[in-house]
Each structure stands twice: as structure tokens, then as C-alpha cells.
Amino acid sequence: MKLSSRARLLAAVFLASCAALAQAGDLVVIVSARSPVESLRPEQVAAIFLAQSPRFPNGAVASALDQPVGSPERDQFYLRVAGKTPALLKVYWSKMVFTGRGQPPRELAGSAAVRRAVADDPALIGYIGREALDPSVRPVLLLH
């Protein structure tokens, strides 16, 4: 049986997503330890990161920070929270930017950079590897 180009591409994307999940450990969605936000549901986090809601549930402004494109953390985060593969996420942001409805979150270099930025600003939200947690930030959602 011969696979079409599309079927091979879909299989490659699926395998790459599985590999990314296997490489990344548990992730935590974090806010500053100074933030009043205690916990969030996955759909609330997805709304903030996909520019569908610019606020935390308490009404405070929320600004999302991303890990680098292609990082296992980013791939795992969007699969778990929004059900989006890297390819679907790219299409999503292309449409959002083209229609003027939103911009993707600002990217930082990795978990340590995201943690430092979030710790300094209660309006920020990010995700990091669980092992990068420290008292400067508060986990509001655990992804495993």
C-alpha cells in the first residue's frame, strides 16, 4: 500500500508531536507570586494564549509569554491546553494576524527566562518545566 504525500506529512507531524511529548516533562502554567490569581482551568489558559481573552478571570489584564518555536515545552503546552499541533498553531496565528484579530505571545528563550519575566510582572502568564519552579512564581495549572 502506497501512502499519499498528505498521509506521510500527517504521519510525520503526529510522530514529531509524540516525540516532543516524550522529551518534555511536566509543565506548569505560572503567574507571579504577587498575582492574586490562584488557579486556572485549561480553557481559560488557552483563551489567554490564543488571544481570545486579554484578561484573567478576576478581570486583571493578562499578557502571555511563549517558549521558543520548536521547543518540546511549547509543542506539549499547545497540544495539552488547546489541542493544537505546531502546524495548526502556525495556521491559527497566520489567520489571526492577517485579520487583525490578534498577535501571538512574545517569545522568550526558555523556562528560566519565562520564570524571571513572570516573577517580575503580575500581569504576565507563562509556562515552564516543573523543575524550573521556584518561590518567585505561583503554579496555576499543572500539565502532565
Tab-separated table of C-alpha atoms in Angstrom:
chain	number	residue	atom	x	y	z
A	1	MET	CA	0.000	0.000	0.000
A	2	LYS	CA	1.408	3.345	-1.042
A	3	LEU	CA	0.801	6.418	1.170
A	4	SER	CA	-0.042	9.764	-0.352
A	5	SER	CA	2.161	12.791	0.324
A	6	ARG	CA	-0.509	14.198	2.607
A	7	ALA	CA	-0.759	10.965	4.625
A	8	ARG	CA	3.039	10.854	5.002
A	9	LEU	CA	3.053	14.504	6.137
A	10	LEU	CA	0.300	13.886	8.695
A	11	ALA	CA	2.122	10.823	9.993
A	12	ALA	CA	5.361	12.815	10.308
A	13	VAL	CA	3.579	15.617	12.212
A	14	PHE	CA	1.963	13.079	14.536
A	15	LEU	CA	5.266	11.321	15.226
A	16	ALA	CA	7.054	14.622	15.821
A	17	SER	CA	4.328	15.660	18.277
A	18	CYS	CA	4.661	12.350	20.114
A	19	ALA	CA	8.438	12.768	20.271
A	20	ALA	CA	8.038	16.274	21.692
A	21	LEU	CA	5.676	14.978	24.363
A	22	ALA	CA	8.117	12.245	25.291
A	23	GLN	CA	11.023	14.715	25.607
A	24	ALA	CA	9.235	17.293	27.744
A	25	GLY	CA	8.429	16.571	31.367
A	26	ASP	CA	5.523	18.014	33.295
A	27	LEU	CA	4.767	21.631	32.552
A	28	VAL	CA	3.242	24.214	34.842
A	29	VAL	CA	1.402	27.364	33.875
A	30	ILE	CA	2.682	30.148	36.128
A	31	VAL	CA	1.884	33.649	37.301
A	32	SER	CA	3.869	35.932	39.580
A	33	ALA	CA	3.829	35.063	43.286
A	34	ARG	CA	2.445	38.614	43.685
A	35	SER	CA	-0.553	37.873	41.424
A	36	PRO	CA	-3.969	37.333	43.041
A	37	VAL	CA	-4.719	34.520	40.544
A	38	GLU	CA	-4.743	31.179	42.404
A	39	SER	CA	-5.709	28.670	39.702
A	40	LEU	CA	-6.924	28.490	36.112
A	41	ARG	CA	-8.734	25.892	34.022
A	42	PRO	CA	-7.165	24.721	30.735
A	43	GLU	CA	-9.785	26.538	28.643
A	44	GLN	CA	-9.038	29.820	30.470
A	45	VAL	CA	-5.323	29.420	29.792
A	46	ALA	CA	-5.996	28.570	26.128
A	47	ALA	CA	-8.160	31.688	25.740
A	48	ILE	CA	-5.365	33.905	27.059
A	49	PHE	CA	-2.619	32.295	24.957
A	50	LEU	CA	-4.730	32.268	21.775
A	51	ALA	CA	-5.637	35.984	22.101
A	52	GLN	CA	-9.302	35.183	22.698
A	53	SER	CA	-9.328	36.785	26.153
A	54	PRO	CA	-6.952	39.556	27.274
A	55	ARG	CA	-7.840	39.143	30.956
A	56	PHE	CA	-7.583	36.783	33.877
A	57	PRO	CA	-10.941	35.593	35.306
A	58	ASN	CA	-10.675	38.274	38.031
A	59	GLY	CA	-10.649	40.996	35.337
A	60	ALA	CA	-6.948	41.856	35.574
A	61	VAL	CA	-5.050	42.268	32.302
A	62	ALA	CA	-3.212	39.104	31.204
A	63	SER	CA	-0.234	39.021	28.859
A	64	ALA	CA	1.093	35.629	27.720
A	65	LEU	CA	4.718	34.605	27.220
A	66	ASP	CA	5.717	31.721	24.950
A	67	GLN	CA	8.637	29.342	24.789
A	68	PRO	CA	10.628	29.264	21.502
A	69	VAL	CA	9.070	27.808	18.344
A	70	GLY	CA	10.070	24.164	18.018
A	71	SER	CA	10.795	23.641	21.716
A	72	PRO	CA	9.311	20.500	23.290
A	73	GLU	CA	7.751	22.655	26.018
A	74	ARG	CA	5.855	24.791	23.509
A	75	ASP	CA	4.677	21.810	21.482
A	76	GLN	CA	3.483	19.978	24.610
A	77	PHE	CA	1.790	23.084	26.024
A	78	TYR	CA	-0.330	23.810	22.946
A	79	LEU	CA	-1.239	20.144	22.434
A	80	ARG	CA	-2.385	19.801	26.042
A	81	VAL	CA	-4.126	23.154	26.509
A	82	ALA	CA	-5.503	23.948	23.051
A	83	GLY	CA	-5.277	20.646	21.153
A	84	LYS	CA	-3.104	22.300	18.500
A	85	THR	CA	-0.072	20.798	16.784
A	86	PRO	CA	2.719	23.176	15.690
A	87	ALA	CA	1.311	23.168	12.142
A	88	LEU	CA	-2.226	24.002	13.321
A	89	LEU	CA	-0.890	26.714	15.595
A	90	LYS	CA	1.003	28.312	12.694
A	91	VAL	CA	-2.176	28.350	10.595
A	92	TYR	CA	-4.164	29.772	13.520
A	93	TRP	CA	-1.748	32.675	14.051
A	94	SER	CA	-1.498	33.381	10.334
A	95	LYS	CA	-5.282	33.878	10.239
A	96	MET	CA	-5.363	35.924	13.459
A	97	VAL	CA	-2.594	38.269	12.326
A	98	PHE	CA	-3.944	38.592	8.763
A	99	THR	CA	-7.437	39.510	10.007
A	100	GLY	CA	-6.086	41.873	12.673
A	101	ARG	CA	-7.710	39.915	15.500
A	102	GLY	CA	-4.553	39.145	17.455
A	103	GLN	CA	-0.811	38.722	17.741
A	104	PRO	CA	0.982	35.643	19.094
A	105	PRO	CA	2.504	35.865	22.577
A	106	ARG	CA	6.011	37.251	22.941
A	107	GLU	CA	8.650	34.503	22.903
A	108	LEU	CA	11.418	34.179	25.462
A	109	ALA	CA	14.486	31.930	25.375
A	110	GLY	CA	13.276	29.160	27.696
A	111	SER	CA	11.839	28.248	31.084
A	112	ALA	CA	14.336	30.297	33.121
A	113	ALA	CA	13.690	33.447	31.065
A	114	VAL	CA	9.914	32.972	31.244
A	115	ARG	CA	10.064	32.402	35.018
A	116	ARG	CA	12.135	35.564	35.587
A	117	ALA	CA	9.835	37.736	33.475
A	118	VAL	CA	6.646	36.370	35.052
A	119	ALA	CA	8.067	36.784	38.572
A	120	ASP	CA	8.650	40.486	37.886
A	121	ASP	CA	5.184	41.300	36.480
A	122	PRO	CA	1.800	40.159	37.915
A	123	ALA	CA	0.153	40.780	34.507
A	124	LEU	CA	2.242	38.060	32.817
A	125	ILE	CA	1.428	34.376	32.446
A	126	GLY	CA	3.742	31.702	31.073
A	127	TYR	CA	4.529	28.011	31.158
A	128	ILE	CA	7.735	26.323	32.260
A	129	GLY	CA	9.110	22.897	33.026
A	130	ARG	CA	8.051	21.826	36.512
A	131	GLU	CA	11.706	21.522	37.524
A	132	ALA	CA	12.166	25.279	36.895
A	133	LEU	CA	9.627	26.312	39.565
A	134	ASP	CA	10.789	28.492	42.424
A	135	PRO	CA	9.008	30.656	45.056
A	136	SER	CA	9.033	33.752	42.792
A	137	VAL	CA	6.148	32.301	40.760
A	138	ARG	CA	2.874	30.505	41.503
A	139	PRO	CA	1.730	27.459	39.546
A	140	VAL	CA	-1.904	27.890	38.460
A	141	LEU	CA	-2.240	24.788	36.264
A	142	LEU	CA	-0.229	21.548	36.082
A	143	LEU	CA	0.026	19.804	32.708
A	144	HIS	CA	1.190	16.195	32.636
